[in-house]
Coordinates of C-alpha atoms in Angstrom, one line a residue:
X1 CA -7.1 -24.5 -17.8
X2 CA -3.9 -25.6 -18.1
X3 CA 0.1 -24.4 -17.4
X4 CA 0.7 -23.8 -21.1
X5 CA 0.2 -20.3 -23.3
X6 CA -3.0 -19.9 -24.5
X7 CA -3.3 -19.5 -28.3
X8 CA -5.0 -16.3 -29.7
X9 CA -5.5 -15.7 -33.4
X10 CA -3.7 -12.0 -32.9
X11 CA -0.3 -11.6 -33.4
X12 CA 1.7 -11.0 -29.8
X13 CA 3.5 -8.1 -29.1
X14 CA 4.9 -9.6 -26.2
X15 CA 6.0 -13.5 -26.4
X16 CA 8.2 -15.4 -23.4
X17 CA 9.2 -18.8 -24.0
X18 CA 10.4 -21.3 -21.2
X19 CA 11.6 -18.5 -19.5
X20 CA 14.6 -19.7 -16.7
X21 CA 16.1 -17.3 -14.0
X22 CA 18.5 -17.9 -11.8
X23 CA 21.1 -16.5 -8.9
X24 CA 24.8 -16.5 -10.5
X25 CA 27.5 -18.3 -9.2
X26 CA 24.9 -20.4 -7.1
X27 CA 23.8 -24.2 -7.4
X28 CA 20.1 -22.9 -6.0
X29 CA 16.8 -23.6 -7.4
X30 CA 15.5 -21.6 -10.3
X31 CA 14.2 -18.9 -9.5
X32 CA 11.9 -18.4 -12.2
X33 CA 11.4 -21.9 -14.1
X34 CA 10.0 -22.5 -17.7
X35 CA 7.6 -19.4 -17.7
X36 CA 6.0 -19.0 -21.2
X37 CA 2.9 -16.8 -22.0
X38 CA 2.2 -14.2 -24.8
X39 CA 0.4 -10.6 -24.5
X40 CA -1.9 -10.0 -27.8
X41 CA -2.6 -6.0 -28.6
X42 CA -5.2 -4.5 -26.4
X43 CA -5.1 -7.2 -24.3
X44 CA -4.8 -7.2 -20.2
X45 CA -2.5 -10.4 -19.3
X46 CA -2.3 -10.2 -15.7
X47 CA 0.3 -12.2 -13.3
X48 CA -0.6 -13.1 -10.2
X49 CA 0.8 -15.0 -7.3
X50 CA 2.3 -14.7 -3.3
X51 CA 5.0 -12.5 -2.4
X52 CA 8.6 -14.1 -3.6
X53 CA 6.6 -16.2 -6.8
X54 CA 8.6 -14.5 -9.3
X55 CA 6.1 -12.1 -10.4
X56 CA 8.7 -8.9 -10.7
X57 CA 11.5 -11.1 -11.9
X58 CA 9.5 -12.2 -14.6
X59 CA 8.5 -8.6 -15.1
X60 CA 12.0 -7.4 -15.2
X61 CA 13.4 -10.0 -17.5
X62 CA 10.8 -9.1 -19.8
X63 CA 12.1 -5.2 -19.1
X64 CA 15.8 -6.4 -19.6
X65 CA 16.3 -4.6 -16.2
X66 CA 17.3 -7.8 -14.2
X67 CA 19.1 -7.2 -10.9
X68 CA 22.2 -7.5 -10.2
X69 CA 23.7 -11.4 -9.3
X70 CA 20.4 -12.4 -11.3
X71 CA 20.7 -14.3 -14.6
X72 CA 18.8 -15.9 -17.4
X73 CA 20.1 -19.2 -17.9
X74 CA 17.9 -20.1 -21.0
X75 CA 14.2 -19.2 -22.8
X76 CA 13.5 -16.7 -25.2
X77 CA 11.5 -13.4 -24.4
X78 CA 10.5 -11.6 -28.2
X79 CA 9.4 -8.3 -28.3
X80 CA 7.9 -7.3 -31.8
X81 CA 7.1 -3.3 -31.6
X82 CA 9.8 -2.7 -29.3
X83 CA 11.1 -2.3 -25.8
X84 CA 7.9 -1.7 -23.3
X85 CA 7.3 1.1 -20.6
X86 CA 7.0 0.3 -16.9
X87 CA 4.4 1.5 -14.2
X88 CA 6.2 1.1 -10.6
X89 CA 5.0 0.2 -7.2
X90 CA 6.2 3.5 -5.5
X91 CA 6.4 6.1 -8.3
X92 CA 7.8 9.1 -5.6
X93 CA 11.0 6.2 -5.5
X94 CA 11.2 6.7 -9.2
X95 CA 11.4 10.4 -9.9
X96 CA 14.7 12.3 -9.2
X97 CA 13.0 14.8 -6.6
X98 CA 15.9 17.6 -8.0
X99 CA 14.5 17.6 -11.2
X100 CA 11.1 19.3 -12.4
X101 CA 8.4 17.0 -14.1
X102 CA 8.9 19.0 -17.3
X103 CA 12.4 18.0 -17.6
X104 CA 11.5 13.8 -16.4
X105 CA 9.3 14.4 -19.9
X106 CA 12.2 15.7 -21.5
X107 CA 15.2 13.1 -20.6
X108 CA 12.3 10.5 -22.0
X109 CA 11.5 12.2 -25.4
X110 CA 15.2 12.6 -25.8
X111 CA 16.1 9.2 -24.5
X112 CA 13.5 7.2 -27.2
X113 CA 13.5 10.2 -30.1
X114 CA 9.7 9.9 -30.4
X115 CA 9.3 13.0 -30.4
X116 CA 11.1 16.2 -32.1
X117 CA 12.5 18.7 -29.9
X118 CA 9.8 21.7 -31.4
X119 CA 7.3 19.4 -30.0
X120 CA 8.1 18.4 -26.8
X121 CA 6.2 21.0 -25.2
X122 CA 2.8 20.4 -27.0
X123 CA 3.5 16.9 -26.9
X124 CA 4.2 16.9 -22.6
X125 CA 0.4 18.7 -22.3
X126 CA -1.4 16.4 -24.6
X127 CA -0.2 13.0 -22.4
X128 CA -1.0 15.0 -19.0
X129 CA -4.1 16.0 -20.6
X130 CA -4.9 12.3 -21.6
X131 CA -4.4 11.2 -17.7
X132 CA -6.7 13.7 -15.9
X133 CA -4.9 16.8 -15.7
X134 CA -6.9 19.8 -16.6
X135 CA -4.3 22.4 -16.3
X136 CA -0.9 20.8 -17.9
X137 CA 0.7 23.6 -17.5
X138 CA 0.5 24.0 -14.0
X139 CA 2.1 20.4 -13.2
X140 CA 5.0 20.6 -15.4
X141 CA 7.3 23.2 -13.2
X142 CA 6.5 21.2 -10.3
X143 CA 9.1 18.7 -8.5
X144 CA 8.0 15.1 -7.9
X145 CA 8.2 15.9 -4.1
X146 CA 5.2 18.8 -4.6
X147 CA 2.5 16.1 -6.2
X148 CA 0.5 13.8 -4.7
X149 CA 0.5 10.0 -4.2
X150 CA -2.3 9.9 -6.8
X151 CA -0.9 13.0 -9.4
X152 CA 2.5 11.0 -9.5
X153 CA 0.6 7.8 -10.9
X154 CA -0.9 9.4 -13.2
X155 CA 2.4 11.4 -14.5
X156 CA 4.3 7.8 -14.2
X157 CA 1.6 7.1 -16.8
X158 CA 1.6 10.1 -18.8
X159 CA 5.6 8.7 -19.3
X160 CA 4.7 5.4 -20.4
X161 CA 2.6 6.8 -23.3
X162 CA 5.0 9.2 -24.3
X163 CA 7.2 6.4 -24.7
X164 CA 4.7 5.3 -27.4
X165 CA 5.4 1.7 -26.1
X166 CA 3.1 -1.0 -27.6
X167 CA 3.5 -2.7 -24.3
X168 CA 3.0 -1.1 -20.5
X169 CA 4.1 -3.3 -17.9
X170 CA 2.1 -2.2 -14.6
X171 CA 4.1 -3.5 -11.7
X172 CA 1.7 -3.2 -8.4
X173 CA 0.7 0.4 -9.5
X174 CA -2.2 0.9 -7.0
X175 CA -1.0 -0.5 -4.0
X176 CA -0.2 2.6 -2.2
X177 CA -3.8 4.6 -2.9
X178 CA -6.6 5.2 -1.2
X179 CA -9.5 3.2 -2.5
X180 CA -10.9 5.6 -4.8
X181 CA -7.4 6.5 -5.9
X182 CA -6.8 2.9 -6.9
X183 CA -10.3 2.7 -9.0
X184 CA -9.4 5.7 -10.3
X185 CA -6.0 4.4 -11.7
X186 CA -7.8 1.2 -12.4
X187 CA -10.4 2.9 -14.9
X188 CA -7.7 5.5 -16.5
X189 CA -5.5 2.7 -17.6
X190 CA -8.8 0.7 -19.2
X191 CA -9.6 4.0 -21.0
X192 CA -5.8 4.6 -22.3
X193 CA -5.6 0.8 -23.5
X194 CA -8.7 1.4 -25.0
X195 CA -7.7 4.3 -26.9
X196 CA -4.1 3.4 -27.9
X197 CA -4.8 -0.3 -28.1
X198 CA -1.7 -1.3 -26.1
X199 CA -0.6 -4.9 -24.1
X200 CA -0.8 -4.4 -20.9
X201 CA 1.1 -6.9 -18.4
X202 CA -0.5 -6.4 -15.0
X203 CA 1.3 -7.6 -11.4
X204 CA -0.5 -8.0 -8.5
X205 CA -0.9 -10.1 -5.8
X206 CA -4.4 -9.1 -5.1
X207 CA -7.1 -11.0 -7.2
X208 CA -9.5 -8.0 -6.2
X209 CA -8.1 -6.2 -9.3
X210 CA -7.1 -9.2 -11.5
X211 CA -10.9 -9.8 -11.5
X212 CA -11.6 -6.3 -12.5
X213 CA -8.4 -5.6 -14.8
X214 CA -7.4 -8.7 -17.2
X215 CA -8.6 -10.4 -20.1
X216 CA -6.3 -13.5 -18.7
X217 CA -4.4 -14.4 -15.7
X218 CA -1.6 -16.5 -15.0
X219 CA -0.8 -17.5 -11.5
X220 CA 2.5 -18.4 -10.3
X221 CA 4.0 -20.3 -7.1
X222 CA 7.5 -20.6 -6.4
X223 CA 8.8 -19.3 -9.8
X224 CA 6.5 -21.9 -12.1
X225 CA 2.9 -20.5 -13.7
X226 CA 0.5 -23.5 -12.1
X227 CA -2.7 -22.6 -13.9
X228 CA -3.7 -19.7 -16.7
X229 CA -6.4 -19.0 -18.9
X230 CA -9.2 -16.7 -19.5
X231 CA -9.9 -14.5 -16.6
X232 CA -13.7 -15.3 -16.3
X233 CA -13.1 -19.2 -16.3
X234 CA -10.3 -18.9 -14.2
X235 CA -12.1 -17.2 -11.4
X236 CA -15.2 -19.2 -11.2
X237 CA -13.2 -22.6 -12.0
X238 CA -10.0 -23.1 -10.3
X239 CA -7.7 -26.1 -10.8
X240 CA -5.0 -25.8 -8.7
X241 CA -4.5 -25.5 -4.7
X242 CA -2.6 -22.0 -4.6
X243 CA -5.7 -20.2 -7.2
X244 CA -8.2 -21.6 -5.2
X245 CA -5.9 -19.9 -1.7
X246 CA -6.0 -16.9 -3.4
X247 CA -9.7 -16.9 -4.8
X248 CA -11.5 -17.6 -1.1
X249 CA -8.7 -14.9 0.0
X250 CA -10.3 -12.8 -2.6
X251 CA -13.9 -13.8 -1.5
X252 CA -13.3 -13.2 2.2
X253 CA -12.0 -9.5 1.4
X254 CA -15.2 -8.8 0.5
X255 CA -17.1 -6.2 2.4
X256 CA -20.0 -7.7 4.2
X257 CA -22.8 -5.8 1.7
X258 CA -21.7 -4.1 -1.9
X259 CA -24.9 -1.4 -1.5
X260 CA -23.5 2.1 -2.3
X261 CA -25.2 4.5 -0.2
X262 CA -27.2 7.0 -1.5
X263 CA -26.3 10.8 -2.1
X264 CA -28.9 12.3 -1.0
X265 CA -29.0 10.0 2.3
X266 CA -25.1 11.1 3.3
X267 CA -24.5 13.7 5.6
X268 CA -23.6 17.1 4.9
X269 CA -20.5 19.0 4.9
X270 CA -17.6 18.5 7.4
X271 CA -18.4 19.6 10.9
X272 CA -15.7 20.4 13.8
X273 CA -16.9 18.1 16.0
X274 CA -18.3 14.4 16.2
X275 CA -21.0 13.1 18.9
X276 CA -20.5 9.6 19.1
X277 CA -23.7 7.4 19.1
X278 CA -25.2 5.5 22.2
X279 CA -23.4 2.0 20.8
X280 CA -19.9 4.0 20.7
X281 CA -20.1 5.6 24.1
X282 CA -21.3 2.0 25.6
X283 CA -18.0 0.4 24.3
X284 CA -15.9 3.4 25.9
X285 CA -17.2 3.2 29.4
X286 CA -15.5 1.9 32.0
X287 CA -12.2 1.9 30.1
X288 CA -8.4 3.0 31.0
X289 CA -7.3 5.7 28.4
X290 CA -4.1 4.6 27.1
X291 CA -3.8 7.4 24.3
X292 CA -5.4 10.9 24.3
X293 CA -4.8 13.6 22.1
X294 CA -6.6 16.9 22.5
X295 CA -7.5 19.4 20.0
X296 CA -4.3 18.8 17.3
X297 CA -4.1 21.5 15.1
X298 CA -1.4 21.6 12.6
X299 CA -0.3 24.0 9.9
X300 CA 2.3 23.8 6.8
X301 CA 4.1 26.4 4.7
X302 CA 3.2 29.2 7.3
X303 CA 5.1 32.7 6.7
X304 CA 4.7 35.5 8.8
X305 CA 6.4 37.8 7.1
X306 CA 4.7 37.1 4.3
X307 CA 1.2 37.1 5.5
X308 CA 0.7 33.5 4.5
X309 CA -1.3 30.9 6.9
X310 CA 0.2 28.4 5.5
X311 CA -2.4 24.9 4.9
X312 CA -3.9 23.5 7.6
X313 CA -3.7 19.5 7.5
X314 CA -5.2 19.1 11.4
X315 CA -7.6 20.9 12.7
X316 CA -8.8 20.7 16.0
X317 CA -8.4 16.4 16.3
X318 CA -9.3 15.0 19.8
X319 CA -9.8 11.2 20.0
X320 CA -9.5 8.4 22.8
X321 CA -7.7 4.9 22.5
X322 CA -8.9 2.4 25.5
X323 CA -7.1 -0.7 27.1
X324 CA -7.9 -3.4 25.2
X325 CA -9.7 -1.8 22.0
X326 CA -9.0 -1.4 18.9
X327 CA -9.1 1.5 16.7
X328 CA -9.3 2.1 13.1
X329 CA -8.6 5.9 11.2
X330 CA -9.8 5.8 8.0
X331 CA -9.6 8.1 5.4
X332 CA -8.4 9.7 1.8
X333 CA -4.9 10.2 0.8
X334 CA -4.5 14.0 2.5
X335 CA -7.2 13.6 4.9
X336 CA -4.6 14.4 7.8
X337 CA -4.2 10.9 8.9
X338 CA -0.1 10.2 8.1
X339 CA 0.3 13.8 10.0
X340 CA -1.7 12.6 13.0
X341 CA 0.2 9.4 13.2
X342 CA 3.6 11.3 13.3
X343 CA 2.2 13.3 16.4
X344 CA 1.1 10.4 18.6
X345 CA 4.6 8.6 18.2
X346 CA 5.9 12.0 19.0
X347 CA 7.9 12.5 15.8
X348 CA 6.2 16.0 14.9
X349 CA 5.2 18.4 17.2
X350 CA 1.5 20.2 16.8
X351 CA 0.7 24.1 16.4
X352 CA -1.2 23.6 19.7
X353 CA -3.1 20.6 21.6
X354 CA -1.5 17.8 23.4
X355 CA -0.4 13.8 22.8
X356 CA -0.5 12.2 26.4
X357 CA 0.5 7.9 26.7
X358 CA -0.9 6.8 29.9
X359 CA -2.4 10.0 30.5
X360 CA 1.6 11.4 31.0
X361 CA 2.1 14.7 28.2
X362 CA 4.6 13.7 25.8
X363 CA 6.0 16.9 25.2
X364 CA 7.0 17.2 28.8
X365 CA 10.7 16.7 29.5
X366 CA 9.8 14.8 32.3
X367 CA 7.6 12.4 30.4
X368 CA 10.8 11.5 28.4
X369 CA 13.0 10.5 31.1
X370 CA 10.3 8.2 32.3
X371 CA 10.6 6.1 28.7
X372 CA 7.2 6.5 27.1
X373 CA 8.0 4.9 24.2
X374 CA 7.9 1.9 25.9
X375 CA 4.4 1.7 25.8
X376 CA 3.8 2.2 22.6
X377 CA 5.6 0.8 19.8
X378 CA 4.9 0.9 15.4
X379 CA 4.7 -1.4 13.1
X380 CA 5.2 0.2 9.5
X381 CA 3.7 -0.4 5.9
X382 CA 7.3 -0.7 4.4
X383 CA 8.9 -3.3 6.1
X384 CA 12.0 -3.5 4.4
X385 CA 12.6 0.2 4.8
X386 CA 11.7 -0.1 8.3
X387 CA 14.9 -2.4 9.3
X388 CA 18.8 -2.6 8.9
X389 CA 19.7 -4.9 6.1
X390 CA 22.9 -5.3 7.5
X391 CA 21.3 -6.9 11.3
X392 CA 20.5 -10.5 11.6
X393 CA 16.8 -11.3 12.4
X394 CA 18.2 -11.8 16.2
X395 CA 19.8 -8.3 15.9
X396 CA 16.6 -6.3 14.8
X397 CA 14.4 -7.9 17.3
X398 CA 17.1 -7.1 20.4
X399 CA 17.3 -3.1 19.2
X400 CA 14.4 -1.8 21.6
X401 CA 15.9 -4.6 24.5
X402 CA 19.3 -2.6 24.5
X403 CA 17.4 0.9 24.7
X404 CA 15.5 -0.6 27.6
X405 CA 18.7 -2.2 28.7
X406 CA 17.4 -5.7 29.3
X407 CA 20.2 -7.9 30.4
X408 CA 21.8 -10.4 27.9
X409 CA 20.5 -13.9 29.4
X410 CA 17.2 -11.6 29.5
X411 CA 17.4 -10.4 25.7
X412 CA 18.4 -14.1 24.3
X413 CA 15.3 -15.5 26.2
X414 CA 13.0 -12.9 24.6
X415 CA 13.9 -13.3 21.4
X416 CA 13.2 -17.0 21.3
X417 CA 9.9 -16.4 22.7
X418 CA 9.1 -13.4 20.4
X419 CA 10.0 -15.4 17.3
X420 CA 7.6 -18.3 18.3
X421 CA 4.8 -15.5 19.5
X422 CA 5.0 -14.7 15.8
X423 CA 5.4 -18.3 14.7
X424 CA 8.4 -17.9 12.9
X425 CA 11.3 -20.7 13.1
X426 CA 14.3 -20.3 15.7
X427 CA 16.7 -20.5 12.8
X428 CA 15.4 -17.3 11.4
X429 CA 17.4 -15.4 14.3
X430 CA 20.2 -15.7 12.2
X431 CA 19.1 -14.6 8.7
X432 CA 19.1 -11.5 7.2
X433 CA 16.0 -9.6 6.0
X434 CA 16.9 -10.2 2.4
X435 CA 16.5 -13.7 3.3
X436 CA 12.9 -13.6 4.0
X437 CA 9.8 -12.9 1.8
X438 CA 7.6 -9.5 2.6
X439 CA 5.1 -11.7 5.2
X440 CA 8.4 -13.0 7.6
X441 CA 9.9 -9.9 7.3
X442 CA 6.5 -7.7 8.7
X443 CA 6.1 -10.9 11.6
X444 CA 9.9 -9.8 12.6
X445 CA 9.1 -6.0 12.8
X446 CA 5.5 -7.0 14.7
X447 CA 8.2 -9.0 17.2
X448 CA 10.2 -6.0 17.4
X449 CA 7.9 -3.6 18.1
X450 CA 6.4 -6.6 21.6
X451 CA 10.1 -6.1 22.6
X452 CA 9.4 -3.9 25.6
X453 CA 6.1 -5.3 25.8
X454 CA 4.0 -2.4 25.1
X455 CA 0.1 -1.3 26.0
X456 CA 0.1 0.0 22.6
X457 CA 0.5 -1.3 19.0
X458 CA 0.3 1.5 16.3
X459 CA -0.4 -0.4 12.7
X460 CA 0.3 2.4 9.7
X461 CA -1.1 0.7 6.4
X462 CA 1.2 -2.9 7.9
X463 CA -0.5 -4.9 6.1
X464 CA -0.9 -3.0 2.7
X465 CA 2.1 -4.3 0.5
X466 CA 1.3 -7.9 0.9
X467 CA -0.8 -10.8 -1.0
X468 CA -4.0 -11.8 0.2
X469 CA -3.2 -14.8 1.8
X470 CA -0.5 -14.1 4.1
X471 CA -2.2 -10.6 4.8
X472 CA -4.8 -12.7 6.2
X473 CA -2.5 -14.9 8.0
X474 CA -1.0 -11.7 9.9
X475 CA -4.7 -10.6 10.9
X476 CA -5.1 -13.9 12.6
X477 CA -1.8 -13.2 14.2
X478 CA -2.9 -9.7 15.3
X479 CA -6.0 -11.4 16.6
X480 CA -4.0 -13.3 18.8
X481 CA -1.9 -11.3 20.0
X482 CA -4.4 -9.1 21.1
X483 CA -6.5 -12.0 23.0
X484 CA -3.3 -13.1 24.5
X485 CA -1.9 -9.7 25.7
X486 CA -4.4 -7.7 26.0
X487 CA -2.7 -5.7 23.1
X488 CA -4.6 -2.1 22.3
X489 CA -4.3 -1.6 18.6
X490 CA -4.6 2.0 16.5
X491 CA -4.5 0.7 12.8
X492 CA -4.2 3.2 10.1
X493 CA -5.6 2.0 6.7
X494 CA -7.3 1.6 3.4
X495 CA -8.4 -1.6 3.0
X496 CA -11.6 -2.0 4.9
X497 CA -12.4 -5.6 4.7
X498 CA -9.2 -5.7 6.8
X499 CA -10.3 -3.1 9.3
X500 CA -13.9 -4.2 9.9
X501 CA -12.1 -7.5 10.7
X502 CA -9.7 -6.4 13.5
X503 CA -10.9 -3.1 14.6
X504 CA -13.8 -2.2 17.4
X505 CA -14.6 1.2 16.3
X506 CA -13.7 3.4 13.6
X507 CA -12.8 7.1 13.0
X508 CA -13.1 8.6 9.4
X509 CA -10.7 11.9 9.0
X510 CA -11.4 14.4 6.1
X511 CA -9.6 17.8 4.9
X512 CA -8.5 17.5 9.0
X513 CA -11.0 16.7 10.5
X514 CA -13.0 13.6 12.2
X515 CA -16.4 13.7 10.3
X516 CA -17.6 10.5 11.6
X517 CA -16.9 7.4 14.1
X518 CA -19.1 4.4 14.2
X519 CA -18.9 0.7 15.4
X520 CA -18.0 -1.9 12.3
X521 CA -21.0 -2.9 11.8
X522 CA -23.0 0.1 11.7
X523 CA -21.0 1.2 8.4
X524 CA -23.7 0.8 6.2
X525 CA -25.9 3.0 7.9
X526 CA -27.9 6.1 6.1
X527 CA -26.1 8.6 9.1
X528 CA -22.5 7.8 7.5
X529 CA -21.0 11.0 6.1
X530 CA -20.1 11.3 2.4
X531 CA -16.0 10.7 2.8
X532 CA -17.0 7.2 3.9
X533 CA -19.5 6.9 1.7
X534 CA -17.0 7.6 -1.0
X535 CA -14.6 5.1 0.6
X536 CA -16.9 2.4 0.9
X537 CA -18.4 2.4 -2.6
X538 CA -14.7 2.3 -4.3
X539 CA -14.5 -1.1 -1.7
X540 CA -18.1 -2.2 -3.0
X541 CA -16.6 -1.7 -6.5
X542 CA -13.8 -3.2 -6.7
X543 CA -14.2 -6.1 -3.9
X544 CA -17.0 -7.2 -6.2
X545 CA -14.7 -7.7 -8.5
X546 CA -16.3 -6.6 -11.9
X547 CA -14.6 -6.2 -14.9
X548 CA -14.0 -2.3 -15.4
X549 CA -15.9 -1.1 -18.2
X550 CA -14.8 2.1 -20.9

């Protein structure tokens, strides 16, 4: 394996050629420097590397959508069946919410004049069709806003083939699903490529679905592809320091067994309430509750007047968090759990049951005046949409010291001590947060949220949108900081090698409900209920990293 194309005896639909990027008006390093590879037809060429290699920049060069301040100072990037289709991160950031998904079909048939204006309509049901949807015409007068996380994948990819592209370029495209959302997505684009006999250019940082995904990878560090070649030899032959990082990242991911668990073993349907086992109960005793909630129910799209109950999204939750644990909630996209997470930090308030934080009510006036929130602080999955671009590093990290009112020579002192708690430089309390790759930029929202030094970290998917390796760097950190002070932890996520890692004991929601709870290593038990079952066959799947089949 080597840094150089590899030669295929198919002509490429997609060729780059010492690709170069770089900032305008700015003596800097290149950002991307002397990329070259080719896509053949049919053929999965995936791209893989850290956060801030130059994956996306690559990807948007090749798209001709290159950001603003963002150049190309030399290389060649040939396209021979013309300009391809793109598969984003966050599709419900790429829809205009206004506007219905039958007219999103429409601007794109219009925009490429594939298809004549008699045919539109046949045309929009036949690409829904081809991604899953069994009733086409029910989706199209819907608005982005009324689809799933999953249902606006698959419409972002009903787009891209109405595009009639010859090349897709899939940008991250599972990252926010579920785990048996992501296979899902994984297996419908296999089929599709199959089928159409398109290039596909895969992103990700996550070798987990390189493995299973490409025909060949190329993996870049700091804007330079270091090693490429056939995805099989690649994987079980690495020459170069950064694939072998991200290989044993891939390898410790892994769950600890890849055994699906039988149907007929799972339990039955969805009960109100769970029992926990003898091992669960002897890890509770003789604990401090820290967070309670109390039968959470919670209903949307109620109408009185029209006689409408609305849909229930909680019903009847009641679950304990204990000084010094910590807990994981697992579950399906819609299984209740972003709803739940709303109401312990207070944000939403329930139909009826109760949040209490050091067994004070939260919805009690009184409660608020005492500050609360102190204990209990969030760390989010989206960490550049969790902070002001505008604030320096220093700035951020002093926002929940001036609510608490900490004096100055008080707020200057914790900051320095935050940053180095989260082994980050000094000097980084004068950047901005467009100065610092995805992994900094989550370490300066953990050290916002140990500000007021809270009982009480709440994790929602914060560890999601990043590569392998420093994703495993900030579990260590997690670690530590909850050895060191005595930190109680609710995490909210997918990825299960992740959560069997950190987590003491873990809940598993379903259609509002919690169907089971178990100790990590007690997951592969016969008394799991079918949710998780689900759940941890999709991990089995795709940690073991097999190429997806058609």
């Amino acid at each position: 394996m080597s840094a150089t194309p590899d030669t295929h005896p198919a002509s490429p639909i997609v060729e780059v050629r010492n690709l170069c990027l770089t900032a305008a008006g700015h003596e800097a390093p290149l950002l991307v420097d002397s990329v070259s590879f080719n896509i053949n037809a049919g053929e999965t060429f995936a791209l893989m590397g850290a956060s801030g290699s130059g994956k996306s920049l690559t990807a948007m060069a090749v798209m001709n959508l290159l950001p603003s301040g963002i150049v190309q100072e030399k290389g060649d990037i040939v396209l021979h069946r013309g300009a391809p289709a793109l598969i984003m991160q966050n599709p419900g950031d790429c829809f205009d919410h206004l506007f219905t998904v039958r007219h999103t079909f429409r601007e794109t048939f219009r925009d490429t004049g594939c298809v004549p204006r008699k045919r539109e309509e046949a045309a929009m049901r036949l690409r829904l069709r081809e991604v899953g949807f069994a009733r086409p015409e029910a989706v199209l007068p819907l608005h982005p806003f009324e689809l799933s996380g999953g249902m606006l994948h698959r419409v972002m990819i009903a787009l891209a083939l109405a595009r009639k592209s010859q090349c897709i370029i899939a940008d991250e495209p599972i990252s926010s699903l579920d785990l048996p959302g992501k296979a899902r997505i994984l297996r419908l684009l296999k089929n599709l490529q199959a089928r159409h006999g398109f290039a596909l250019l895969y992103i990700d940082h996550d070798l987990t679905t390189a493995a299973c995904m490409a025909d060949r990878i190329a993996v870049m560090q700091d804007g330079r592809i270091v090693e490429q070649g056939e995805a099989n030899a690649l994987l079980h032959g690495p020459a170069h320091v950064c694939t072998k990082e991200l290989l044993h990242a891939f390898k410790t991911s892994r769950i600890p067994t890849l055994q699906a668990i039988p149907e007929k073993e799972r339990k039955p349907e969805p009960q109100n309430t769970v029992v926990p086992d003898t091992a669960v109960k002897n890890a509770q005793s003789g604990r401090k509750v820290l967070l309670e909630c109390q039968g959470l129910h919670k209903s949307y799209g109620a109408c009185r007047w029209r006689g409408n109950a609305g849909y229930e999204v909680l019903r009847g939750i009641s679950l304990r968090l204990y000084q010094g644990e910590s807990l994981a909630i697992m579950g399906r996209n819609g299984a209740g759990k972003s709803t739940l997470f709303r109401m312990l930090l207070g944000l939403e308030k329930p139909d009826s049951g109760s949040v209490s934080v050091m067994g004070e009510d939260i919805s009690l006036l009184e409660t608020h005046k005492k500050g609360w929130r102190k204990h209990m602080q969030t760390v989010f999955q989206d960490s550049r949409g969790a902070v002001n671009p505008r604030l320096t590093v220093g700035d951020i990290i002093m926002e929940p010291l001036l609510v608490h009112k900490e004096n100055a020579t008080a707020q200057k002192k914790r900051i320095e001590e935050l940053l180095s708690l989260v082994k980050l430089p000094l000097s980084f309390k004068n950047k901005y947060p467009g100065q610092l790759s995805g992994g900094q930029l989550q370490r300066v929202c953990i050290a916002r949220a140990l500000a007021p030094k809270p009982d009480v970290l709440l994790l929602d998917e914060a560890l999601t949108d990043l590569d392998a390796v420093v994703r495993a760097q900030l579990q260590d950190l997690l670690e530590n900081l909850k050895m060191n002070l005595g930190l109680s932890l609710l995490y909210v996520s997918h990825d299960m090698a992740s959560v069997f890692r950190l987590c003491d004991r873990v809940v598993v929601l379903d259609q509002g409900r919690i169907v089971d709870e178990f100790l990590p290593g007690q997951h592969m038990s016969a008394q799991r209920h079918q949710s998780f079952g689900s759940l941890l066959e999709a991990a089995a799947g795709l940690a073991a990293g097999y190429p997806l089949t058609v």
